[in-house]
Each structure stands twice: as C-alpha cells, then as structure tokens.
C-alpha cells in the first residue's frame, strides 16, 4: 500500500472517531413506541423503525386539477397544450380549416347538389388569397394551390340545394365570404315550412290573377273559392293545369288543396293556382324541386297583355288602309 493511501485512511478514521460521539449526542431521544436502529458502526443517523400499522404514502390520489379523475400525483404536472391540433404543421390555421371543411363535406355528401352556373360563380365571391393569408397568419407559406383547395371545398358545399342546406354549412360559407360580400349583408333565403296545422301556404301569380294555396295531406280534394274545381273550371284545359304538378311528381290523390283566387280571368287563375301548388309541393318535399323545375313549374310566366298604342286599333294592329 502506498504512503498516500495510508495517509488518507488515517485522516478518515480520525475524522470518524471525532465526529461520531458528536453525532450520537445530537440524535433526539426516541419517541415511546419506536425502536431505534442499533447500527452505530455505520456512522449514519439513527432512524426510527416504522410500525407495521403506520400508513404508507398514497401513490394514487385525487387530482388537484379535476377532483373527479384519479391521477398519479407524483407524475402530475402542468404543460402547455397547443390550441390547434395542426400546430406543428407548416400552415396550422389553413390545415385546421381544411380539416373542418372536409368533415362537413363528408357529413353532408348524400344531400342533393346542383350545378353552379358561371353567372352565379361570378356573383358571389369568397375570400381572396391576400385576405386569406392575413387570416391564416402564414404569409408567403400559404401558396396559390392552398387557396385553390379551399375554394374547391367551399364551392362543393355551396352546390348543395338551398332548400336542404344545413345552417352550419351556410354559416361556414358566410365566414369565408369576401369583404365586399359582407357589406352586401347576404342573408339566407327564407325557406318556407309547414305551419302548426301541417299546411303549406303559398301564393301563385299569373297576369293579373292571384291564387292563395293552402295544401295539406289528404285524399285529393280540390276546392276553388268554396266550389269543386270541376264546377269552377268548365274547360278541360284549365282542369288539367290544376292536376299537372301532381302528375309530374306522381302524387295524385295525396293532398287536399284549398284555393282562393281573385283578379284576372279563368285561364289566368288556373295557371296561378298551378304555380302555387308547385310551390306547396316543394314545401312538403324539397326533392320535388328539380323535377318541377324541369317541367317549367318553378318559374312564373311573366308575360302580360301588351298595352294599346296610340294610332293602333290594338297593341300592334293597325287600322285598315284605304286608298281614298
């Protein structure tokens, strides 16, 4: 053994012999009922031996954050949770928007859609690329392709039939509308529904005739101003106009119709009632609208009698020319 090691050993033993009595004198007396450890040679402080009946520290306790959930208090800690699930992506706000729009498309994919014509696409514009970059707070990281993806999903949602468009889809379309469209205060078209008695109340017009329609599920009864439509309309062509909307959607004999007409002539009143019945059928089932539109029943015939001009016998007829 080297001299250095011998010197270290002597120094350590000297310190131990001088400090051990001092340590033992500083130990408090044992409490009654507790036995002290007798290992004095180790030089460690004496610790009372725990009783078998002493409660052990509870590892799982009630959480301080949520008292209804069991939590490991030793591992519980506060941490910052990102607000967006896409926080660690390249464009977190844009990716979160795309996830929401894709979820809406999947949710309402079975609703009937329509083809958006070019005129309608130009009339209503969504948020521009520059404005969307400000909303997404992405700057130049948001590319033109990202903006095109957004517009494709928005146009897909806008192609849903207006009568069947859910409220949340309409609110999303309003959210992404451009600033100029916001100033126009575009509001959703009021969709008519059945009243508390289960009736569809609509109005049809033709020339100067106006027909108020009240339709309800029934056996096929049709009354016009309190009379049967067979009694009120004498001509077969006028009677066929009343039943034409039901024939288009194959719903003959399924509804009771109460018609109140005024103004115009008999043929004008018949066509006014025809248009009003078509609107009432759409109230009962919005899916009938496409078939009725193809039959020309959803667009009112706006033609009217042309006025008489001065110097003419009628609207366009000139007086008979006489040589003398």
Short mmCIF file of C-alpha atoms in Angstrom, two decimals, residues 12-316:
data_model
loop_
_atom_site.label_atom_id
_atom_site.label_comp_id
_atom_site.label_asym_id
_atom_site.label_seq_id
_atom_site.Cartn_x
_atom_site.Cartn_y
_atom_site.Cartn_z
CA UNK A 12 -10.71 9.46 7.56
CA UNK A 13 -10.54 7.30 10.70
CA UNK A 14 -9.54 10.34 12.79
CA UNK A 15 -12.50 12.36 11.46
CA UNK A 16 -14.88 9.48 12.07
CA UNK A 17 -13.73 8.95 15.64
CA UNK A 18 -14.03 12.66 16.46
CA UNK A 19 -17.41 13.21 14.76
CA UNK A 20 -19.28 10.06 15.82
CA UNK A 21 -19.77 10.99 19.50
CA UNK A 22 -20.90 14.44 18.45
CA UNK A 23 -23.46 12.88 16.03
CA UNK A 24 -24.80 10.50 18.66
CA UNK A 25 -25.27 13.30 21.15
CA UNK A 26 -27.30 15.32 18.56
CA UNK A 27 -29.81 12.49 17.96
CA UNK A 28 -33.14 13.25 19.72
CA UNK A 29 -34.45 10.73 22.18
CA UNK A 30 -36.67 8.06 20.74
CA UNK A 31 -40.40 8.51 20.98
CA UNK A 32 -42.26 5.97 23.02
CA UNK A 33 -43.28 3.02 20.95
CA UNK A 34 -40.48 3.40 18.41
CA UNK A 35 -37.29 1.32 18.33
CA UNK A 36 -34.04 2.95 17.18
CA UNK A 37 -31.66 1.24 14.83
CA UNK A 38 -28.61 -0.14 16.70
CA UNK A 39 -26.14 0.01 13.78
CA UNK A 40 -23.74 2.53 15.35
CA UNK A 41 -20.71 1.32 13.42
CA UNK A 42 -22.09 2.64 10.12
CA UNK A 43 -21.94 6.23 11.30
CA UNK A 44 -25.37 7.02 9.88
CA UNK A 45 -28.10 8.88 11.81
CA UNK A 46 -30.39 6.54 13.67
CA UNK A 47 -33.90 6.41 12.16
CA UNK A 48 -37.00 5.13 13.95
CA UNK A 49 -38.22 1.82 12.57
CA UNK A 50 -41.72 2.16 11.07
CA UNK A 51 -44.50 0.23 12.65
CA UNK A 52 -46.45 -2.25 10.52
CA UNK A 53 -49.57 -0.21 11.27
CA UNK A 54 -48.09 3.11 10.01
CA UNK A 55 -49.90 4.35 6.84
CA UNK A 56 -47.81 4.21 3.71
CA UNK A 57 -47.72 7.20 1.31
CA UNK A 58 -50.59 7.03 -1.17
CA UNK A 59 -49.29 6.75 -4.72
CA UNK A 60 -52.61 7.41 -6.50
CA UNK A 61 -54.66 10.31 -5.15
CA UNK A 62 -57.39 12.63 -6.38
CA UNK A 63 -56.16 15.13 -8.93
CA UNK A 64 -55.95 18.76 -7.85
CA UNK A 65 -57.00 19.85 -11.35
CA UNK A 66 -60.02 17.60 -11.72
CA UNK A 67 -61.33 16.03 -8.49
CA UNK A 68 -63.45 13.52 -10.42
CA UNK A 69 -60.48 11.84 -12.13
CA UNK A 70 -57.87 9.68 -10.45
CA UNK A 71 -54.34 10.88 -11.21
CA UNK A 72 -50.80 9.99 -10.20
CA UNK A 73 -49.82 12.94 -8.06
CA UNK A 74 -46.13 12.17 -8.46
CA UNK A 75 -46.32 12.49 -12.27
CA UNK A 76 -48.96 15.21 -12.50
CA UNK A 77 -47.61 18.41 -14.00
CA UNK A 78 -48.89 21.38 -15.94
CA UNK A 79 -47.97 21.65 -19.60
CA UNK A 80 -48.92 23.99 -22.45
CA UNK A 81 -51.30 22.31 -24.92
CA UNK A 82 -51.49 23.86 -28.44
CA UNK A 83 -54.85 25.33 -29.34
CA UNK A 84 -54.85 23.71 -32.79
CA UNK A 85 -54.22 20.04 -33.47
CA UNK A 86 -52.22 21.11 -36.54
CA UNK A 87 -49.95 23.43 -34.52
CA UNK A 88 -46.75 21.67 -35.59
CA UNK A 89 -47.61 21.74 -39.32
CA UNK A 90 -46.38 24.16 -41.92
CA UNK A 91 -49.69 26.11 -42.12
CA UNK A 92 -51.57 25.25 -38.92
CA UNK A 93 -54.56 27.57 -39.43
CA UNK A 94 -55.03 26.57 -43.08
CA UNK A 95 -54.73 22.86 -42.30
CA UNK A 96 -57.26 23.20 -39.48
CA UNK A 97 -59.67 24.99 -41.85
CA UNK A 98 -59.26 22.23 -44.44
CA UNK A 99 -59.96 19.57 -41.81
CA UNK A 100 -63.20 21.32 -40.82
CA UNK A 101 -64.37 21.74 -44.43
CA UNK A 102 -63.55 18.13 -45.31
CA UNK A 103 -65.52 16.99 -42.27
CA UNK A 104 -68.55 18.99 -43.46
CA UNK A 105 -68.27 17.56 -46.98
CA UNK A 106 -68.17 14.01 -45.62
CA UNK A 107 -71.07 14.71 -43.26
CA UNK A 108 -73.41 16.07 -45.96
CA UNK A 109 -72.16 14.17 -49.01
CA UNK A 110 -75.55 12.48 -49.53
CA UNK A 111 -77.51 15.74 -49.89
CA UNK A 112 -78.62 16.55 -53.46
CA UNK A 113 -76.48 19.09 -55.28
CA UNK A 114 -76.89 21.40 -58.26
CA UNK A 115 -74.59 22.68 -60.98
CA UNK A 116 -73.34 26.21 -60.32
CA UNK A 117 -73.52 28.28 -63.48
CA UNK A 118 -70.87 30.81 -64.41
CA UNK A 119 -73.12 33.76 -63.61
CA UNK A 120 -73.68 32.57 -60.05
CA UNK A 121 -69.98 31.88 -59.54
CA UNK A 122 -69.14 35.47 -60.51
CA UNK A 123 -71.95 36.98 -58.45
CA UNK A 124 -70.74 35.53 -55.14
CA UNK A 125 -67.02 35.60 -54.32
CA UNK A 126 -65.10 34.04 -51.46
CA UNK A 127 -62.11 35.44 -49.59
CA UNK A 128 -59.15 36.41 -51.78
CA UNK A 129 -55.64 34.98 -51.47
CA UNK A 130 -54.24 38.11 -49.78
CA UNK A 131 -57.05 38.29 -47.22
CA UNK A 132 -56.82 34.58 -46.52
CA UNK A 133 -53.08 34.90 -45.88
CA UNK A 134 -53.85 37.51 -43.24
CA UNK A 135 -56.49 35.30 -41.66
CA UNK A 136 -54.23 32.25 -41.64
CA UNK A 137 -51.22 34.29 -40.44
CA UNK A 138 -48.99 32.25 -42.72
CA UNK A 139 -47.58 34.90 -45.03
CA UNK A 140 -45.81 33.53 -48.09
CA UNK A 141 -46.01 29.98 -46.74
CA UNK A 142 -49.61 29.91 -47.97
CA UNK A 143 -49.37 29.19 -51.69
CA UNK A 144 -51.86 29.65 -54.52
CA UNK A 145 -52.50 25.90 -54.52
CA UNK A 146 -53.64 26.04 -50.89
CA UNK A 147 -56.12 28.79 -51.76
CA UNK A 148 -57.47 26.77 -54.70
CA UNK A 149 -58.03 23.76 -52.45
CA UNK A 150 -60.04 25.97 -50.10
CA UNK A 151 -62.20 27.35 -52.93
CA UNK A 152 -62.92 23.85 -54.27
CA UNK A 153 -64.31 22.71 -50.93
CA UNK A 154 -66.32 25.91 -50.47
CA UNK A 155 -67.89 25.58 -53.94
CA UNK A 156 -68.66 21.93 -53.19
CA UNK A 157 -70.58 22.99 -50.08
CA UNK A 158 -72.30 25.81 -51.96
CA UNK A 159 -73.58 23.38 -54.58
CA UNK A 160 -75.96 21.82 -52.03
CA UNK A 161 -79.61 22.58 -52.79
CA UNK A 162 -80.56 25.80 -50.93
CA UNK A 163 -83.75 24.24 -49.52
CA UNK A 164 -81.70 21.43 -47.95
CA UNK A 165 -78.57 23.37 -46.97
CA UNK A 166 -77.89 22.94 -43.22
CA UNK A 167 -77.42 26.01 -41.07
CA UNK A 168 -73.82 25.20 -40.17
CA UNK A 169 -72.89 24.97 -43.87
CA UNK A 170 -74.46 28.36 -44.51
CA UNK A 171 -72.56 29.87 -41.57
CA UNK A 172 -69.26 28.47 -42.89
CA UNK A 173 -69.93 29.96 -46.34
CA UNK A 174 -70.65 33.32 -44.72
CA UNK A 175 -67.41 33.04 -42.74
CA UNK A 176 -65.29 32.69 -45.89
CA UNK A 177 -67.15 35.27 -47.98
CA UNK A 178 -65.17 38.26 -49.21
CA UNK A 179 -65.32 41.67 -47.54
CA UNK A 180 -67.45 43.09 -50.37
CA UNK A 181 -69.97 40.29 -49.91
CA UNK A 182 -70.11 41.01 -46.18
CA UNK A 183 -71.09 44.60 -46.93
CA UNK A 184 -73.96 43.37 -49.05
CA UNK A 185 -75.32 41.60 -45.97
CA UNK A 186 -76.17 38.46 -47.86
CA UNK A 187 -78.82 36.56 -45.95
CA UNK A 188 -80.07 33.06 -46.39
CA UNK A 189 -83.29 32.82 -48.37
CA UNK A 190 -86.20 32.21 -46.05
CA UNK A 191 -87.28 28.62 -46.55
CA UNK A 192 -90.99 28.04 -46.05
CA UNK A 193 -92.10 25.25 -43.77
CA UNK A 194 -95.40 23.72 -42.71
CA UNK A 195 -97.45 25.61 -40.15
CA UNK A 196 -98.57 24.14 -36.83
CA UNK A 197 -101.57 22.50 -38.55
CA UNK A 198 -99.41 20.76 -41.17
CA UNK A 199 -100.42 23.06 -44.02
CA UNK A 200 -98.27 24.55 -46.77
CA UNK A 201 -99.40 28.10 -47.55
CA UNK A 202 -98.14 29.57 -50.84
CA UNK A 203 -99.10 32.17 -53.44
CA UNK A 204 -99.17 31.82 -57.24
CA UNK A 205 -99.50 34.62 -59.79
CA UNK A 206 -100.24 34.82 -63.50
CA UNK A 207 -101.09 38.01 -65.39
CA UNK A 208 -103.43 39.86 -63.02
CA UNK A 209 -104.68 36.72 -61.26
CA UNK A 210 -103.54 35.80 -57.75
CA UNK A 211 -104.14 32.38 -56.16
CA UNK A 212 -103.63 31.69 -52.45
CA UNK A 213 -102.97 28.00 -51.85
CA UNK A 214 -103.44 26.08 -48.61
CA UNK A 215 -102.46 22.42 -49.04
CA UNK A 216 -102.48 19.56 -46.57
CA UNK A 217 -102.11 15.78 -46.73
CA UNK A 218 -105.44 14.21 -47.69
CA UNK A 219 -107.46 12.24 -50.23
CA UNK A 220 -107.25 14.50 -53.29
CA UNK A 221 -109.99 17.07 -52.56
CA UNK A 222 -109.59 20.35 -54.51
CA UNK A 223 -111.80 23.36 -53.73
CA UNK A 224 -111.64 26.70 -55.55
CA UNK A 225 -113.38 29.60 -53.79
CA UNK A 226 -115.52 27.12 -51.89
CA UNK A 227 -116.52 25.12 -55.01
CA UNK A 228 -115.18 21.94 -56.55
CA UNK A 229 -112.57 22.69 -59.19
CA UNK A 230 -114.66 20.67 -61.69
CA UNK A 231 -117.51 23.09 -61.09
CA UNK A 232 -115.39 26.24 -61.07
CA UNK A 233 -113.27 25.47 -64.16
CA UNK A 234 -115.52 24.49 -67.06
CA UNK A 235 -112.83 23.77 -69.65
CA UNK A 236 -110.74 20.61 -69.56
CA UNK A 237 -107.53 22.51 -70.32
CA UNK A 238 -107.96 24.58 -67.15
CA UNK A 239 -108.74 21.48 -65.09
CA UNK A 240 -105.64 19.71 -66.41
CA UNK A 241 -103.45 22.64 -65.27
CA UNK A 242 -104.58 22.08 -61.67
CA UNK A 243 -103.55 18.42 -61.72
CA UNK A 244 -100.36 18.84 -63.77
CA UNK A 245 -97.97 19.47 -60.81
CA UNK A 246 -99.22 16.32 -59.04
CA UNK A 247 -98.74 14.32 -62.23
CA UNK A 248 -95.12 15.47 -62.60
CA UNK A 249 -94.14 14.17 -59.15
CA UNK A 250 -96.55 11.19 -59.16
CA UNK A 251 -98.54 12.43 -56.16
CA UNK A 252 -102.10 12.29 -57.50
CA UNK A 253 -104.73 11.97 -54.79
CA UNK A 254 -102.27 12.54 -51.92
CA UNK A 255 -103.19 16.10 -50.90
CA UNK A 256 -106.22 18.27 -50.19
CA UNK A 257 -105.95 21.70 -51.83
CA UNK A 258 -107.92 24.82 -50.89
CA UNK A 259 -107.57 27.63 -53.45
CA UNK A 260 -108.72 31.24 -53.14
CA UNK A 261 -108.38 33.18 -56.40
CA UNK A 262 -109.05 36.76 -57.38
CA UNK A 263 -108.38 39.03 -60.34
CA UNK A 264 -107.79 38.18 -63.96
CA UNK A 265 -109.71 35.62 -65.98
CA UNK A 266 -110.42 31.94 -65.59
CA UNK A 267 -107.34 30.77 -67.51
CA UNK A 268 -105.08 33.15 -65.56
CA UNK A 269 -106.50 31.91 -62.27
CA UNK A 270 -105.92 28.29 -63.31
CA UNK A 271 -102.26 28.94 -64.13
CA UNK A 272 -101.78 30.98 -60.94
CA UNK A 273 -103.14 28.03 -58.95
CA UNK A 274 -100.80 25.68 -60.85
CA UNK A 275 -97.72 27.66 -59.83
CA UNK A 276 -98.92 27.94 -56.23
CA UNK A 277 -99.49 24.18 -56.00
CA UNK A 278 -95.95 23.57 -57.31
CA UNK A 279 -94.50 25.74 -54.54
CA UNK A 280 -96.58 23.92 -51.93
CA UNK A 281 -95.28 20.54 -53.11
CA UNK A 282 -91.71 21.77 -52.61
CA UNK A 283 -92.59 22.77 -49.05
CA UNK A 284 -93.69 19.20 -48.36
CA UNK A 285 -90.68 17.65 -50.09
CA UNK A 286 -87.76 19.82 -51.32
CA UNK A 287 -86.57 16.94 -53.51
CA UNK A 288 -89.50 17.62 -55.85
CA UNK A 289 -87.99 20.95 -56.87
CA UNK A 290 -85.62 19.62 -59.54
CA UNK A 291 -88.39 17.66 -61.27
CA UNK A 292 -90.82 20.56 -61.12
CA UNK A 293 -88.17 22.92 -62.48
CA UNK A 294 -87.56 20.67 -65.47
CA UNK A 295 -91.31 20.76 -66.11
CA UNK A 296 -91.24 24.59 -66.07
CA UNK A 297 -93.37 24.90 -62.95
CA UNK A 298 -90.90 26.70 -60.68
CA UNK A 299 -90.57 29.79 -62.89
CA UNK A 300 -93.52 32.11 -63.16
CA UNK A 301 -94.74 33.03 -66.65
CA UNK A 302 -94.20 36.79 -66.58
CA UNK A 303 -95.94 37.52 -69.90
CA UNK A 304 -98.72 40.08 -69.76
CA UNK A 305 -101.12 41.68 -72.22
CA UNK A 306 -99.31 44.30 -74.23
CA UNK A 307 -100.76 47.77 -73.89
CA UNK A 308 -102.60 49.55 -76.73
CA UNK A 309 -100.60 52.20 -78.60
CA UNK A 310 -101.93 55.49 -79.94
CA UNK A 311 -102.91 55.25 -83.61
CA UNK A 312 -103.34 51.46 -83.37
CA UNK A 313 -106.55 49.51 -83.15
CA UNK A 314 -105.00 47.19 -80.54
CA UNK A 315 -101.47 46.70 -79.24
CA UNK A 316 -99.99 46.23 -82.71
#
